[in-house]
Amino acid sequence: MKFYVLTLFPEMIEQGLGASILGRAQERGAIAVRTVNIRDFSENKHGHVDDYPYGGGAGMVMQPGPVYRACEAVEAEIGHKARVLYMTPQGRVFDQKLAGELAQEEELIFLCGHYEGIDERVLEQKVTDSVSLGDYVLTGGELPAMVMIDCISRLIPGVLSNEQSAEVESFYDNLLEYPQYTRPEEFMGLRVPEVLLSGHHANIEKWRREQSIRRTLERRPDLLTGARLSEKEEEFLQKLREIT
Ligand code: ADE
């Protein structure tokens, strides 16, 4: 997967994605992150890329020309149509399902706005998907782009060392993850659940599924409608509901 990020702050993206798991994934070539500085496409002698909003109002608006040219340059490099994702609180709310869909693409172009936003005309021309991280307002699209790239990357083969771990976690199957424990066996008088020390894999698996169901009911009951449960697990959930 190749991620292109159109931004006025390429160093934010490079630093944010250059360390840890995604840094190593880039070194191995499992993913590539290419930043494109929108300012490089300014035709203004001062390198300005923003101006006052027509009609008045607070803040500055990013001009359409530099964004359009930056996008064209990336599209020319890719050589075929690619999805252009605009980070905005007005977009479809990002979730694991959308991450899975986007992970199927060969390339993705992220467009990060700043100030009061980007001139609507270039958005109409270039953006295929408007995506929001949630119902709150951030100062720019860089953090949302990094969050999305992180989430999509972990679904790409070769990014996580243990391929399984992308599946067993929260939201796989619409269930939250079960609790984890490591050494010591006792911490401040609290013991690790005995079943985890038993070495009995079937019992451990059953306990973990039940913990996932219990947690999801307690913390995110809205997710349960989309969860796939066995008949036994449905019965377990029913019992939990009766006692709570
Ligand atoms: N830009 C500013 N706020 C945002 C949000 N919540 N999601 C995506 N992009 C944004």
Coordinates of C-alpha atoms and ligand atoms in Angstrom, one line a residue:
M1 CA 0.0 0.0 0.0
K2 CA 1.2 3.4 -0.8
F3 CA -0.1 6.4 1.1
Y4 CA 0.2 9.9 -0.3
V5 CA -0.4 12.8 2.1
L6 CA -1.1 16.3 0.7
T7 CA -0.3 18.6 3.6
L8 CA 1.2 22.0 4.6
F9 CA 3.0 20.1 7.5
P10 CA 4.8 17.1 6.0
E11 CA 7.1 16.9 9.0
M12 CA 4.2 16.1 11.3
I13 CA 3.3 13.1 9.1
E14 CA 6.9 11.9 8.6
Q15 CA 7.6 12.1 12.4
G16 CA 4.3 10.7 13.4
L17 CA 4.5 7.6 11.2
G18 CA 8.3 7.2 11.1
A19 CA 8.7 5.4 14.5
S20 CA 7.7 2.1 16.0
I21 CA 5.7 -0.5 14.0
L22 CA 4.9 1.8 11.0
G23 CA 8.4 3.0 10.8
R24 CA 9.7 -0.6 10.5
A25 CA 6.9 -1.4 8.1
Q26 CA 8.1 1.4 5.9
E27 CA 11.8 0.2 6.1
R28 CA 10.6 -3.3 5.1
G29 CA 8.6 -1.9 2.2
A30 CA 5.3 -3.3 3.5
I31 CA 3.9 0.2 3.2
A32 CA 5.1 3.5 1.8
V33 CA 4.2 7.0 3.0
R34 CA 4.9 9.9 0.7
T35 CA 4.2 13.4 1.8
V36 CA 3.6 16.2 -0.7
N37 CA 3.9 19.8 0.5
I38 CA 1.0 21.7 -0.9
R39 CA 3.1 24.9 -0.5
D40 CA 5.4 23.6 -3.2
F41 CA 2.5 24.1 -5.6
S42 CA 1.9 27.8 -4.8
E43 CA 2.4 30.1 -7.7
N44 CA 2.6 33.1 -5.3
K45 CA 6.1 34.6 -4.9
H46 CA 5.7 34.4 -1.1
G47 CA 4.6 30.8 -1.3
H48 CA 1.1 31.7 0.1
V49 CA -1.5 29.1 -0.2
D50 CA -4.4 30.7 1.7
D51 CA -6.5 33.9 1.5
Y52 CA -9.4 35.6 3.2
P53 CA -12.8 34.0 2.8
Y54 CA -15.2 35.7 0.2
G55 CA -18.2 36.9 2.1
G56 CA -16.1 37.6 5.2
G57 CA -15.7 35.7 8.4
A58 CA -12.9 34.5 10.7
G59 CA -9.8 32.8 9.5
M60 CA -8.2 31.9 6.2
V61 CA -9.2 29.5 3.5
M62 CA -6.8 27.3 1.5
Q63 CA -6.8 28.3 -2.1
P64 CA -7.9 25.8 -4.8
G65 CA -5.0 26.1 -7.2
P66 CA -2.1 24.7 -5.0
V67 CA -4.3 21.9 -3.8
Y68 CA -5.4 21.1 -7.3
R69 CA -1.9 21.0 -8.7
A70 CA -0.6 19.0 -5.8
C71 CA -3.3 16.4 -6.4
E72 CA -2.7 16.3 -10.1
A73 CA 1.0 15.7 -9.6
V74 CA 0.3 12.8 -7.3
E75 CA -2.3 11.4 -9.7
A76 CA 0.1 11.6 -12.6
E77 CA 2.7 9.7 -10.5
I78 CA 0.2 7.0 -9.7
G79 CA -0.9 6.8 -13.3
H80 CA -4.5 5.7 -12.6
K81 CA -7.5 6.9 -10.6
A82 CA -7.0 6.6 -6.8
R83 CA -9.3 7.5 -4.0
V84 CA -8.8 11.0 -2.6
L85 CA -9.8 11.2 1.1
Y86 CA -10.5 14.6 2.5
M87 CA -10.2 14.9 6.3
T88 CA -13.2 16.8 7.6
P89 CA -15.7 16.7 10.5
Q90 CA -18.4 16.8 7.8
G91 CA -17.4 13.4 6.4
R92 CA -18.4 9.7 7.0
V93 CA -17.2 8.7 10.4
F94 CA -14.2 6.5 10.2
D95 CA -14.5 3.0 11.7
Q96 CA -13.0 -0.5 11.4
K97 CA -15.3 -1.3 8.5
L98 CA -14.1 1.6 6.4
A99 CA -10.5 0.8 7.3
G100 CA -11.0 -2.7 6.0
E101 CA -12.5 -1.3 2.7
L102 CA -9.6 1.2 2.2
A103 CA -7.0 -1.5 3.0
Q104 CA -8.0 -3.2 -0.3
E105 CA -6.7 -0.2 -2.4
E106 CA -3.2 -0.1 -3.9
E107 CA -2.8 3.7 -3.2
L108 CA -4.7 6.2 -1.1
I109 CA -4.4 10.0 -1.3
F110 CA -5.1 11.9 1.9
L111 CA -5.9 15.6 1.7
C112 CA -5.3 17.5 4.9
G113 CA -6.8 21.0 5.3
H114 CA -5.8 23.7 7.7
Y115 CA -7.2 27.1 8.8
E116 CA -10.9 27.3 8.1
G117 CA -10.9 24.7 5.4
I118 CA -10.3 24.4 1.6
D119 CA -12.0 26.2 -1.2
E120 CA -15.1 24.2 -2.1
R121 CA -14.4 24.1 -5.8
V122 CA -11.3 22.0 -5.6
L123 CA -13.0 19.6 -3.2
E124 CA -15.8 19.1 -5.7
Q125 CA -13.2 18.4 -8.4
K126 CA -10.9 16.0 -6.6
V127 CA -12.3 14.5 -3.4
T128 CA -13.9 11.0 -3.7
D129 CA -14.4 10.5 0.1
S130 CA -14.9 12.9 2.9
V131 CA -13.9 11.2 6.2
S132 CA -14.3 12.4 9.8
L133 CA -12.6 11.0 12.8
G134 CA -15.5 11.8 15.1
D135 CA -17.8 14.6 16.2
Y136 CA -15.2 17.0 17.4
V137 CA -13.1 19.7 15.6
L138 CA -9.3 19.5 15.3
T139 CA -6.9 22.1 14.0
G140 CA -6.1 20.2 10.8
G141 CA -6.4 17.0 8.9
E142 CA -2.9 15.7 9.7
L143 CA -3.8 13.8 12.9
P144 CA -6.9 12.2 11.4
A145 CA -4.8 11.2 8.3
M146 CA -2.2 9.6 10.7
V147 CA -4.9 7.8 12.7
M148 CA -6.4 6.4 9.5
I149 CA -3.0 5.4 8.0
D150 CA -2.1 3.6 11.3
C151 CA -5.4 1.8 11.4
I152 CA -5.4 0.8 7.7
S153 CA -1.7 -0.3 7.8
R154 CA -2.2 -2.9 10.5
L155 CA -4.6 -4.7 8.2
I156 CA -1.9 -4.9 5.5
P157 CA 0.0 -8.2 5.3
G158 CA 3.6 -7.8 6.6
V159 CA 2.9 -4.8 8.8
L160 CA 2.2 -6.7 12.0
S161 CA 4.7 -9.4 12.9
N162 CA 1.9 -11.7 14.1
E163 CA -0.7 -11.7 11.4
Q164 CA -3.3 -13.1 13.8
S165 CA -3.2 -10.1 16.1
A166 CA -5.1 -7.9 13.6
E167 CA -8.0 -10.3 14.0
V168 CA -8.3 -11.1 17.7
E169 CA -8.6 -7.5 18.8
S170 CA -11.4 -5.1 19.6
F171 CA -14.0 -4.7 16.9
Y172 CA -13.1 -7.9 15.1
D173 CA -16.5 -9.5 15.0
N174 CA -18.0 -6.4 16.7
L175 CA -16.7 -7.5 20.1
L176 CA -14.3 -5.7 22.4
E177 CA -11.1 -7.5 23.3
Y178 CA -10.8 -9.7 26.4
P179 CA -8.6 -8.6 29.3
Q180 CA -4.9 -9.5 29.1
Y181 CA -2.5 -10.4 31.9
T182 CA 1.2 -11.0 32.2
R183 CA 3.7 -11.8 35.0
P184 CA 3.7 -11.6 38.0
E185 CA 0.9 -14.1 38.9
E186 CA -0.1 -11.9 41.8
F187 CA 0.1 -8.1 41.8
M188 CA -1.1 -6.1 44.9
G189 CA -3.1 -9.1 46.1
L190 CA -4.8 -9.5 42.7
R191 CA -4.3 -12.9 41.0
V192 CA -4.3 -13.7 37.3
P193 CA -7.5 -15.6 36.6
E194 CA -6.8 -19.3 37.2
V195 CA -8.0 -20.5 33.8
L196 CA -5.2 -18.6 32.1
L197 CA -2.6 -20.6 34.2
S198 CA -4.3 -23.9 33.4
G199 CA -2.8 -24.5 30.0
H200 CA -6.2 -25.8 28.9
H201 CA -6.6 -24.1 25.5
A202 CA -10.3 -24.8 24.9
N203 CA -11.2 -23.5 28.3
I204 CA -9.0 -20.4 27.8
E205 CA -10.7 -19.7 24.5
K206 CA -14.1 -20.1 26.0
W207 CA -13.3 -17.8 28.9
R208 CA -11.9 -15.1 26.6
R209 CA -14.9 -15.1 24.3
E210 CA -17.1 -14.8 27.4
Q211 CA -15.0 -11.9 28.7
S212 CA -15.3 -10.2 25.3
I213 CA -19.1 -10.6 25.4
R214 CA -19.3 -9.4 29.0
R215 CA -17.2 -6.3 28.3
T216 CA -19.0 -5.4 25.1
L217 CA -22.4 -5.6 27.0
E218 CA -21.0 -3.4 29.8
R219 CA -19.1 -0.9 27.7
R220 CA -20.5 -0.8 24.2
P221 CA -23.8 -2.6 24.1
D222 CA -24.6 -0.9 20.7
L223 CA -22.0 -3.2 19.1
L224 CA -23.7 -6.4 20.1
T225 CA -26.3 -6.3 17.3
G226 CA -23.6 -6.8 14.8
A227 CA -21.7 -9.6 16.7
R228 CA -21.7 -13.2 15.4
L229 CA -22.3 -15.4 18.4
S230 CA -22.7 -19.2 18.7
E231 CA -25.9 -20.6 20.2
K232 CA -24.0 -21.2 23.5
E233 CA -22.7 -17.6 23.5
E234 CA -26.2 -16.2 22.8
E235 CA -27.4 -18.1 25.9
F236 CA -24.5 -16.7 27.9
L237 CA -25.3 -13.2 26.8
Q238 CA -29.0 -13.8 27.6
K239 CA -28.0 -14.8 31.2
L240 CA -25.8 -11.7 31.6
R241 CA -28.7 -9.5 30.5
E242 CA -31.0 -11.1 33.0
I243 CA -28.7 -10.5 35.9
T244 CA -27.8 -6.9 35.0
Ligands
ADE1 N1 -10.4 18.1 10.6 C1 -10.8 18.8 11.7 N2 -11.5 18.1 12.5 C2 -11.6 16.8 12.0 C3 -12.3 15.6 12.3 N3 -13.0 15.5 13.4 N4 -12.1 14.6 11.5 C4 -11.4 14.7 10.4 N5 -10.8 15.8 10.0 C5 -10.9 16.9 10.8

